[in-house]
XYZ file of C-alpha atoms in Angstrom:
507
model
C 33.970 -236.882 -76.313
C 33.889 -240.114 -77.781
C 37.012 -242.278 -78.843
C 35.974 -243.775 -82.080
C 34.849 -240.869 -83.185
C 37.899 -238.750 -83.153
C 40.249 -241.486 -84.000
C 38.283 -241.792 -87.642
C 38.339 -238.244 -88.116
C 42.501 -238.881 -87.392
C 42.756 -241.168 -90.122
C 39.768 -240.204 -92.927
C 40.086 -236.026 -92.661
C 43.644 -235.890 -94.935
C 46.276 -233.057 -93.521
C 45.954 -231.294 -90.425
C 47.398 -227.847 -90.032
C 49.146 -228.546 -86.354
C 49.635 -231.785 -84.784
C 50.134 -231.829 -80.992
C 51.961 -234.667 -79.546
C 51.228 -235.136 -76.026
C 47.582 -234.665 -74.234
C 49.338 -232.856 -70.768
C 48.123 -229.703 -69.022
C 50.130 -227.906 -72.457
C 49.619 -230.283 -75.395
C 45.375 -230.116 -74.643
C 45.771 -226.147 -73.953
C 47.951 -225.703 -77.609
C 44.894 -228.022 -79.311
C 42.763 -225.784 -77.779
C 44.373 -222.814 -78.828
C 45.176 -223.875 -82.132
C 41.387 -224.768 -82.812
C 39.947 -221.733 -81.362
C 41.996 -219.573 -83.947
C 40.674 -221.815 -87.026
C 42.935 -223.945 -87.248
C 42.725 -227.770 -88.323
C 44.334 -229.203 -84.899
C 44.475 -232.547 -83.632
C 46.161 -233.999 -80.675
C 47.372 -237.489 -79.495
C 48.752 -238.742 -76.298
C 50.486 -242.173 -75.522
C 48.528 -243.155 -72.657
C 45.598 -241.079 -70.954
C 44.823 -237.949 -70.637
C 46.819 -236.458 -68.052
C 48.333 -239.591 -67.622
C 52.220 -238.112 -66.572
C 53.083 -234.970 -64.556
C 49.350 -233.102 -64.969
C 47.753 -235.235 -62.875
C 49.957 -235.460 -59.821
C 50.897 -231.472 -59.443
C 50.388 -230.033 -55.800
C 46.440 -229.036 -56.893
C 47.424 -225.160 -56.772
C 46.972 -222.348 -59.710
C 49.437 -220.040 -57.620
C 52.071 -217.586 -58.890
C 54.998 -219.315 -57.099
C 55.539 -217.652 -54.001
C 59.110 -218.777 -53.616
C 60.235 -217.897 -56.675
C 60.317 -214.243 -55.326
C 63.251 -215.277 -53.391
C 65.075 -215.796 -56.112
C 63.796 -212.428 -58.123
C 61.669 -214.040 -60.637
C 59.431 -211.092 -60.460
C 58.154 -211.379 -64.181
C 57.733 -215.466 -63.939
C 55.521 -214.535 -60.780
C 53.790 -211.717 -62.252
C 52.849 -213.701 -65.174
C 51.488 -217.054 -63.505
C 49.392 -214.808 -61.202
C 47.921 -213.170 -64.189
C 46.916 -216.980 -65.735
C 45.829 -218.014 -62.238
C 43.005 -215.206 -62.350
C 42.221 -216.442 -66.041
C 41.903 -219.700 -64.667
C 39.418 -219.178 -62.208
C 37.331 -217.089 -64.912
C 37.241 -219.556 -67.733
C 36.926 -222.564 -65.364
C 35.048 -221.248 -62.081
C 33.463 -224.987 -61.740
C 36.883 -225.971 -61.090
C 38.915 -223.313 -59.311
C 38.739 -222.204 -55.993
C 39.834 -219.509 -53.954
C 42.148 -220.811 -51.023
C 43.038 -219.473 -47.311
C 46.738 -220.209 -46.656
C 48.019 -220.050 -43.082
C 51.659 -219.597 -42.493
C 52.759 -220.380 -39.141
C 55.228 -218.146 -37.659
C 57.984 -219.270 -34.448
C 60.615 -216.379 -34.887
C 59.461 -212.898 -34.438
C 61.521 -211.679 -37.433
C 59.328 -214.008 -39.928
C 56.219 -212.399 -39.445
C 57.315 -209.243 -40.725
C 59.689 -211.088 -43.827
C 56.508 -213.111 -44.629
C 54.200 -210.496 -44.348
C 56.201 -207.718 -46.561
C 56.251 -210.599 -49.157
C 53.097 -211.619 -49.719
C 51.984 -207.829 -49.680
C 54.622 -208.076 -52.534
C 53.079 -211.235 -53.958
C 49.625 -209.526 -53.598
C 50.798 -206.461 -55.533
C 51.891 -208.589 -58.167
C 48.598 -210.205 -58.890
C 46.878 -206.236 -59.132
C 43.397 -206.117 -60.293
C 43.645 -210.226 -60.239
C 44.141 -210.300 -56.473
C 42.620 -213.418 -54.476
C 42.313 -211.337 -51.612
C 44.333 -209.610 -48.724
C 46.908 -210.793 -47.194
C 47.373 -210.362 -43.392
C 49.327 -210.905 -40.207
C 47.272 -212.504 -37.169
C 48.140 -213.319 -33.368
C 49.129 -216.525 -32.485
C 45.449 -217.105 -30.702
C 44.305 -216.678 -34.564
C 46.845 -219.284 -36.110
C 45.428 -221.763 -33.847
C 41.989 -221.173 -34.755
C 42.252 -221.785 -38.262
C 44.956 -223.736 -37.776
C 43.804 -226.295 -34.663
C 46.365 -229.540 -35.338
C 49.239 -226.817 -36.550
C 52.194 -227.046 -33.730
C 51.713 -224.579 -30.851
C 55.142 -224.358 -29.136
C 56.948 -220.990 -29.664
C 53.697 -220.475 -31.942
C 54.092 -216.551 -32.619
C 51.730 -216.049 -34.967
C 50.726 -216.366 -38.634
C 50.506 -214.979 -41.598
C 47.208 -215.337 -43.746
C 47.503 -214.976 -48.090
C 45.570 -216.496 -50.623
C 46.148 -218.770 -53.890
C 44.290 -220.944 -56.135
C 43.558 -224.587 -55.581
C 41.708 -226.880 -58.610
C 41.699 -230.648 -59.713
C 44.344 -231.003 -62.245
C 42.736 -233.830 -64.266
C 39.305 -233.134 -64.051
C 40.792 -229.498 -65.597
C 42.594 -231.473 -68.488
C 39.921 -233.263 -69.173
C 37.573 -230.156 -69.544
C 40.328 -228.883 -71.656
C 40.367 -231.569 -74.241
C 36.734 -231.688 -74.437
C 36.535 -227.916 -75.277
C 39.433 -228.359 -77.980
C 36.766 -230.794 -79.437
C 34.001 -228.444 -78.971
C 35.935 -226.408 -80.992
C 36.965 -228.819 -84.050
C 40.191 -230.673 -82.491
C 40.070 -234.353 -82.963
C 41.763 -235.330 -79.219
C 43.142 -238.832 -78.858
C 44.408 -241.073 -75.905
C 45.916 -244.112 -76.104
C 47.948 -243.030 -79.482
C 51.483 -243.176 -79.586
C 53.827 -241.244 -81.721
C 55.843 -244.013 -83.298
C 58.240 -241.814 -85.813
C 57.843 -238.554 -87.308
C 57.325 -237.927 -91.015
C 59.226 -235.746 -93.372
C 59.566 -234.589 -96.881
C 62.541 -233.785 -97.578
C 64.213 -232.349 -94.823
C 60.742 -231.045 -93.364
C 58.857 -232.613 -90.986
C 55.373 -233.450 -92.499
C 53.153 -235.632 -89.254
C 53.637 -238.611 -87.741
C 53.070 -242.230 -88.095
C 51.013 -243.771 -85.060
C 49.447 -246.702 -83.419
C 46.264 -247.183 -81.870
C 47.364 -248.836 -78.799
C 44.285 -250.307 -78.216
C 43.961 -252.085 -81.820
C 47.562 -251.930 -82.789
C 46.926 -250.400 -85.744
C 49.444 -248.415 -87.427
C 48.525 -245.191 -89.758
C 49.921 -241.601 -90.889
C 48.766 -238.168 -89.355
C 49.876 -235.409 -91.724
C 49.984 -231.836 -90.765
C 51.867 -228.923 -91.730
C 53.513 -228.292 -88.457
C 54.089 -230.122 -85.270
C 53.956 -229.479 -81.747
C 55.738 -231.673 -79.228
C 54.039 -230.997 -75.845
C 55.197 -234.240 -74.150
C 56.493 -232.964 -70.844
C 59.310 -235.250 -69.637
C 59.541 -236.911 -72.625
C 60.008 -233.805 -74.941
C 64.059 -235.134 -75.707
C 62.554 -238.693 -76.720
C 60.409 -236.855 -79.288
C 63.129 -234.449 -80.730
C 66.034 -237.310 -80.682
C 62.809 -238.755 -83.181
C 63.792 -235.736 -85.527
C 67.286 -235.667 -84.693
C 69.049 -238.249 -82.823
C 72.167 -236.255 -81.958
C 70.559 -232.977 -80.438
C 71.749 -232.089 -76.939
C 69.095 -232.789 -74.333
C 67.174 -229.565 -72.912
C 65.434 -230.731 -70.185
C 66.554 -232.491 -66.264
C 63.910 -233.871 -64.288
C 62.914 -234.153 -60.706
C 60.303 -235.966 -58.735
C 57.626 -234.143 -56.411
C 56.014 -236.635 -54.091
C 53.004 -235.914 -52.394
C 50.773 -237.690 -49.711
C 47.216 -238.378 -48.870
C 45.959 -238.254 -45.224
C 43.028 -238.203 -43.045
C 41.246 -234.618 -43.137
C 41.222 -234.930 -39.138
C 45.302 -234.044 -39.580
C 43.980 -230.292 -40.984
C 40.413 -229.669 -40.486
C 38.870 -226.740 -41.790
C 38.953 -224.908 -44.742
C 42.731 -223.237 -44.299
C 45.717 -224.600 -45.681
C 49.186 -224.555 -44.761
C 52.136 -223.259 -45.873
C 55.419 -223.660 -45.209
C 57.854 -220.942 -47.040
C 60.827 -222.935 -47.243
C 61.948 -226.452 -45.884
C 65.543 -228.305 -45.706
C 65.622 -229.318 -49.393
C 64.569 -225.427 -50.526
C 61.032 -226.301 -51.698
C 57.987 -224.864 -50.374
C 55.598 -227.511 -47.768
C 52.246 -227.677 -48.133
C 49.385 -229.392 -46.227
C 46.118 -228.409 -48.209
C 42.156 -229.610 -47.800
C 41.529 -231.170 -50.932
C 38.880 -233.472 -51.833
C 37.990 -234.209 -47.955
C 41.466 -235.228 -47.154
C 44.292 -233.408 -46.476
C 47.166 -233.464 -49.497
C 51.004 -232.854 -48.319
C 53.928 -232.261 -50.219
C 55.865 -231.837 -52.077
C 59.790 -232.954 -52.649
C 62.244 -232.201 -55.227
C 64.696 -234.946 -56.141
C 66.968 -235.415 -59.266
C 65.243 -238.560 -60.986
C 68.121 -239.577 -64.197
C 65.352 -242.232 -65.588
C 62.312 -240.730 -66.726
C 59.297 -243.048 -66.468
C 55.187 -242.873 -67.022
C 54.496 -244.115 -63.359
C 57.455 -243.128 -61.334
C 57.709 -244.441 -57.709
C 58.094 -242.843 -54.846
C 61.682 -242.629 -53.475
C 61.851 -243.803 -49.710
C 64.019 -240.863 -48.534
C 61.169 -238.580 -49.734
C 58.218 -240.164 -48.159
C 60.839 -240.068 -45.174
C 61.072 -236.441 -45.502
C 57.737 -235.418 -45.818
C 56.447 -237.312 -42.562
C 59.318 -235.751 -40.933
C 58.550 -232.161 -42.026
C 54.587 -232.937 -41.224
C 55.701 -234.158 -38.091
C 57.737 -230.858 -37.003
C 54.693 -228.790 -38.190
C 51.559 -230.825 -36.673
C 50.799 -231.041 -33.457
C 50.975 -234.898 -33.856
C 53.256 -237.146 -35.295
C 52.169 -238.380 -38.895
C 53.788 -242.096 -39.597
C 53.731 -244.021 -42.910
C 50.359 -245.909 -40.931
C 48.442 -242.606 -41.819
C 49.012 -242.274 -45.041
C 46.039 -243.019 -47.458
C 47.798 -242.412 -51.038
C 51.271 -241.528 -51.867
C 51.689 -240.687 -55.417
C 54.624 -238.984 -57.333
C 54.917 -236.578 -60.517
C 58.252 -235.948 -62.143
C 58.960 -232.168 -63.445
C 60.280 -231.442 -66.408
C 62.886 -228.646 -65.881
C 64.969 -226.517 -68.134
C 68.705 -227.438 -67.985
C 70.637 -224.459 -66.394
C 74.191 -224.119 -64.872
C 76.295 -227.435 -64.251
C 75.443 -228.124 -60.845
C 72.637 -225.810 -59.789
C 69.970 -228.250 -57.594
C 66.169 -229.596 -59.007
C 64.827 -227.223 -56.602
C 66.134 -224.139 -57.322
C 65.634 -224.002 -61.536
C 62.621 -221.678 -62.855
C 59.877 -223.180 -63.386
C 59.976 -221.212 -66.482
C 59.476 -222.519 -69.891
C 61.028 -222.876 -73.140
C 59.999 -223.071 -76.738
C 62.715 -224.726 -79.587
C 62.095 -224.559 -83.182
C 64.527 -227.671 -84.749
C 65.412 -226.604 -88.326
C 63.086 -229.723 -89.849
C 60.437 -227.348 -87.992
C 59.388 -229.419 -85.047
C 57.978 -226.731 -82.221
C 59.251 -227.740 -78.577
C 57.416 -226.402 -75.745
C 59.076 -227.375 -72.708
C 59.124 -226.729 -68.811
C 56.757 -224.715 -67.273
C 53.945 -225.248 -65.015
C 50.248 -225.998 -64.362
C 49.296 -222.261 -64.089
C 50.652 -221.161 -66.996
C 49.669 -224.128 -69.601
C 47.425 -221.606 -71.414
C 50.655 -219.093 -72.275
C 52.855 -221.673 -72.952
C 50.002 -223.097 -75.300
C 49.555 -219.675 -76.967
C 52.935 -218.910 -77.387
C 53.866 -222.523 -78.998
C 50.892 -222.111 -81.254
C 52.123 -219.013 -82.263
C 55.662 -220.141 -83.245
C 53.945 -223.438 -84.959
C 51.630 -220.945 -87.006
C 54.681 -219.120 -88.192
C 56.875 -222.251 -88.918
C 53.794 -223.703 -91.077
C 53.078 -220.327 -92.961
C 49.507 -220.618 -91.607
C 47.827 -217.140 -91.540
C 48.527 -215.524 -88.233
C 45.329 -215.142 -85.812
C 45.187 -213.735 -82.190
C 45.024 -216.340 -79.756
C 41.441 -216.545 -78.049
C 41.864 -218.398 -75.191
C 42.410 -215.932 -72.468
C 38.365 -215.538 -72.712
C 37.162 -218.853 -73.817
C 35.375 -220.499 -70.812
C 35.725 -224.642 -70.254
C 33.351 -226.833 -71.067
C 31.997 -228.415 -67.934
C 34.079 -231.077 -66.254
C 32.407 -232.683 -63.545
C 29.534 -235.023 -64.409
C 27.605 -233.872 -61.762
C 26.625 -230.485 -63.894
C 25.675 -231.771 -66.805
C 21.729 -232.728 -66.814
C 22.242 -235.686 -68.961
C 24.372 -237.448 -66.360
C 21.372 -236.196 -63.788
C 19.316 -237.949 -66.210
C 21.525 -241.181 -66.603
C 21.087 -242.420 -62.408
C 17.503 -241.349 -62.490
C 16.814 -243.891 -65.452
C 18.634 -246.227 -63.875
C 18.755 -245.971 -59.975
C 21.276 -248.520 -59.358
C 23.964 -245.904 -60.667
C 23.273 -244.055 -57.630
C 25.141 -246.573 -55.570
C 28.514 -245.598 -54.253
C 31.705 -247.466 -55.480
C 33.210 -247.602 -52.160
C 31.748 -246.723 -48.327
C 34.808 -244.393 -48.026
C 34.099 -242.558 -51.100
C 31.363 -240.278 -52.452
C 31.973 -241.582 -55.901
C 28.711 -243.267 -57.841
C 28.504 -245.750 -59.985
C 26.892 -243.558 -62.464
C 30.503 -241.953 -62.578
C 32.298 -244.582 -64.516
C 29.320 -245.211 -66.856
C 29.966 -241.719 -67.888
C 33.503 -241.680 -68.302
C 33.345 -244.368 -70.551
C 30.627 -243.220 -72.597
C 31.540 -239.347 -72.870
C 34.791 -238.506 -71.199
C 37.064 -241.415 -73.048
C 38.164 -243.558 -70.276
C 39.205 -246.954 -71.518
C 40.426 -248.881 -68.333
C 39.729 -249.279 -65.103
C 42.605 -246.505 -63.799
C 41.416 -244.076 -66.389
C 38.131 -243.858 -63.676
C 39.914 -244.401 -60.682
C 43.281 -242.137 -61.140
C 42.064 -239.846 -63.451
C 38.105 -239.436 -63.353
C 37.609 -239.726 -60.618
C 40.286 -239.583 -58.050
C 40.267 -242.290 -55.961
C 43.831 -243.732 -56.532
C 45.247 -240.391 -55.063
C 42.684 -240.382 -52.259
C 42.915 -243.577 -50.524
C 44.522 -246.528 -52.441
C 43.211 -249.361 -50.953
C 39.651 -247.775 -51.334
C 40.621 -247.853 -55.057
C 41.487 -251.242 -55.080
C 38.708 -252.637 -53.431
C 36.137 -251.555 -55.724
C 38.074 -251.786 -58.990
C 36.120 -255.418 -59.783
C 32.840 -253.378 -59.550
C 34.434 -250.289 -61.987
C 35.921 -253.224 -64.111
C 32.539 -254.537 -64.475
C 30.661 -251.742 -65.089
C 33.505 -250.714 -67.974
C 33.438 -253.840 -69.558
C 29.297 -253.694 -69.904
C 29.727 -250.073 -71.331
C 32.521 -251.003 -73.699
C 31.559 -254.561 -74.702
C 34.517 -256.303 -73.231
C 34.904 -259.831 -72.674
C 35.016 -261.131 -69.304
C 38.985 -261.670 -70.014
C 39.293 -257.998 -70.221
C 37.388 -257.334 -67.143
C 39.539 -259.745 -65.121
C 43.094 -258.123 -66.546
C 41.850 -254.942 -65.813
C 41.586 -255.804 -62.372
C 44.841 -257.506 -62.178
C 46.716 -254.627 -64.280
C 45.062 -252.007 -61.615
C 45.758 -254.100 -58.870
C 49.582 -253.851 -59.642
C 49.629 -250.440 -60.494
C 47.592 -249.235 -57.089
C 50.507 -250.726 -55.330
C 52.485 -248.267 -56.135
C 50.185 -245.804 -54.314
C 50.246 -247.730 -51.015
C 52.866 -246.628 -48.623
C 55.337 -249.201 -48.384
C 56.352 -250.646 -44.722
């Protein structure tokens, strides 16, 4: 992948047949998509890759278990059946995962256990395994910090578990791979129409401030949270589709869950599910759901749900967890179809939505991380028709990802042994190499100093002030590989200093 690259070919190849706005879990999988079928397909985003809501999901390709309690048996049918195509296009970056749920009425082990035999059913020939009910001898054993008064047992089922922006950005590199031109840092400044058509988009290079024109015969607006900004850009009176809530998650030592088992929680005060998962050598918690009315790209935790979430740790570990513990708090805000007046954040499908607007601009909206790749294929579909471009099968339920992690490739293997100083770690607390951000920067288009730390890596989410200490080294090594100025390297550092704050748990 390489920046300069795809931003000529966005300026000097003339009219694209689909534009995607918005380089998310859904606007990469649609370029993908689109591309794979033989179609001219570009996509930009306004920030990074990932930047918004696919980078700070709960880590899981999972059908939704608690959706069953509400009878979404097709919703949950369906995301099991893209969880299994997950893991078989991307095996380098889904895993199989153990979930333990601990059970302190008598009655639960037998409503658990009768649905997640349903929820196994569901997934048929895609099943992650078996689920089963164990004594409460066996809860503590793969469960040793879990809470052991009126412990009755447990319940063991299995999901999916993956790195949501190492996956996007193995996404956007395959929708290269096959012809897409992919773009950060680009944002949509107006759409373009003839007539009463729309017709592209006119852009600017954030990094250059250059303005220019994409045209393409249909476009897609993928933009999550920010799908109403892009249609009032079409029409400026259209009723909004979408509410939003926040899901805030935290980072703690792996000593709070060791092992390889997660937890699971079926339903908590505020209706969501809890879960405390191994991920990365730390142990991830979450997750809330709270109205947000302001919709922003790097949302802040709200106090009452950091609150909550020690609180609910608290009542399920063994020991107390206090805001002391916590290594990274970060938050993601969900973009939610708008149902009944009055129905709560937590209890809307998950369920997406695609709206044609009669100047043709495609909508996909809602949705989740497991099922990017239908909502992609679907909104491709509906963009193919709208543009009267000659209708092709989608191909990506069998089109594996490119390699993500550096690690695998042999050139990156090749890049610290010609230079062993690359080899050195960024931080004591973190396995992350130098030789990391050199490669992002050279083939995986990171252009600051968070684009390695949040995104590339994942050091932000892991342990904050980790992050912070060694962003003057990843600001150095940027700046070399980019040709910064020493100006640069030194706002970099300042810019990622403020932002990193964010991620620290405040007192």
């Amino acid at each position: 992948m390489n920046r300069a690259e795809s931003l000529s070919r966005l300026t000097t190849e003339g009219q694209w047949d689909v534009l995607v706005i918005g380089g998310g879990a859904t606007g990469l999988g649609a370029a993908l998509d689109a591309a794979s079928r033989g179609y001219r397909a570009a996509v930009v985003e306004q920030g990074d890759f990932a930047k918004g809501t696919s980078s700070r999901s709960t880590k899981l390709a999972h059908g939704g278990v608690r959706y069953l309690r509400s009878g979404e048996i097709g919703f949950v049918r369906g995301a099991l059946r893209e969880r299994g195509l997950m893991e078989r296009n991307a095996p380098h970056l889904v895993r199989r995962l153990a979930f333990v749920i601990p059970v302190y009425r008598v009655l639960d082990s037998a409503i658990f256990g009768f649905g997640l035999k349903a929820y196994e059913w569901l997934s048929g020939s895609a099943s992650f395994g078996r689920s089963t009910m164990i004594s409460a001898a066996e809860t503590r054993r793969l469960l040793p910090t879990v809470q052991p008064k009126n412990l009755r047992g447990g319940v063991v089922y299995y999901d999916g578990q993956f790195d949501d922006a190492r996956y996007a950005i193995a996404l956007a590199a395959s929708a290269e791979d096959h012809g897409a031109a992919a773009v950060n840092y680009v944002r949509v400044l107006e759409l373009l129409k003839r007539g009463s058509r729309i017709s592209g988009a006119r852009v600017r290079d954030s990094e250059t401030g250059k303005e220019f024109s994409i045209e393409a015969r249909v476009v897609i607006n993928a933009t999550g949270v920010f799908a109403d900004k892009v249609r009032r850009l079409d029409d400026p009176n259209i009723e909004p589709l979408l509410t939003t809530s926040s899901g805030v998650h935290l980072v703690l030592d792996r000593r709070f869950l060791p092992g390889e088992h997660a937890l699971m929680v079926p339903k908590t005060t505020d209706g969501r599910v809890f879960f405390a998962l191994p991920w990365h050598g730390h142990v991830l918690i979450g997750t809330t759901d709270e109205p947000r009315e302001v919709v922003e790209l790097e949302p802040r935790p709200l106090a009452k749900e950091v609150e909550f979430l020690l609180a609910t740790a608290s009542r399920y570990f063994e020991k107390p967890v206090s805001r002391s513990d916590v290594l990274s708090v970060f938050t993601g805000l969900r973009a939610l179809v708008k149902s009944r007046s009055g129905q709560s954040t937590a209890s809307l499908s998950r369920d997406h939505r695609i709206v044609v607007s009669p100047s043709g601009l495609v909508s996909v909206t809602g949705g989740k991380w497991t099922t990017h790749r239908q909502m992609a294929e679907e909104a491709v579909d509906r963009a193919a028709a709208v543009a009267g471009l000659a209708p092709t099968r989608s191909r990506t339920e069998s089109i594996s990802l490119r390699d993500a992690p550096p690690e695998t490739a042999a050139e990156y293997k090749a890049l610290l042994q010609a230079d062993p100083r690359l080899a050195a770690k960024l931080h004591d607390r973190t396995p992350n190499v130098a030789g990391e951000v050199v490669w992002a920067a050279r083939h995986e288009m990171a252009r600051t100093v968070e684009d390695v730390l949040a995104r590339r890596t994942r050091i932000l989410f892991l342990d904050a002030r980790a992050a912070l200490e060694c962003a003057p080294a990843v600001a150095a090594l940027m700046a070399k590989e980019l040709d910064r100025p020493s100006a640069w390297e030194e706002q970099q550092v300042r810019e990622f200093s403020a932002l990193a704050q964010g991620y620290l748990p405040a007192p």
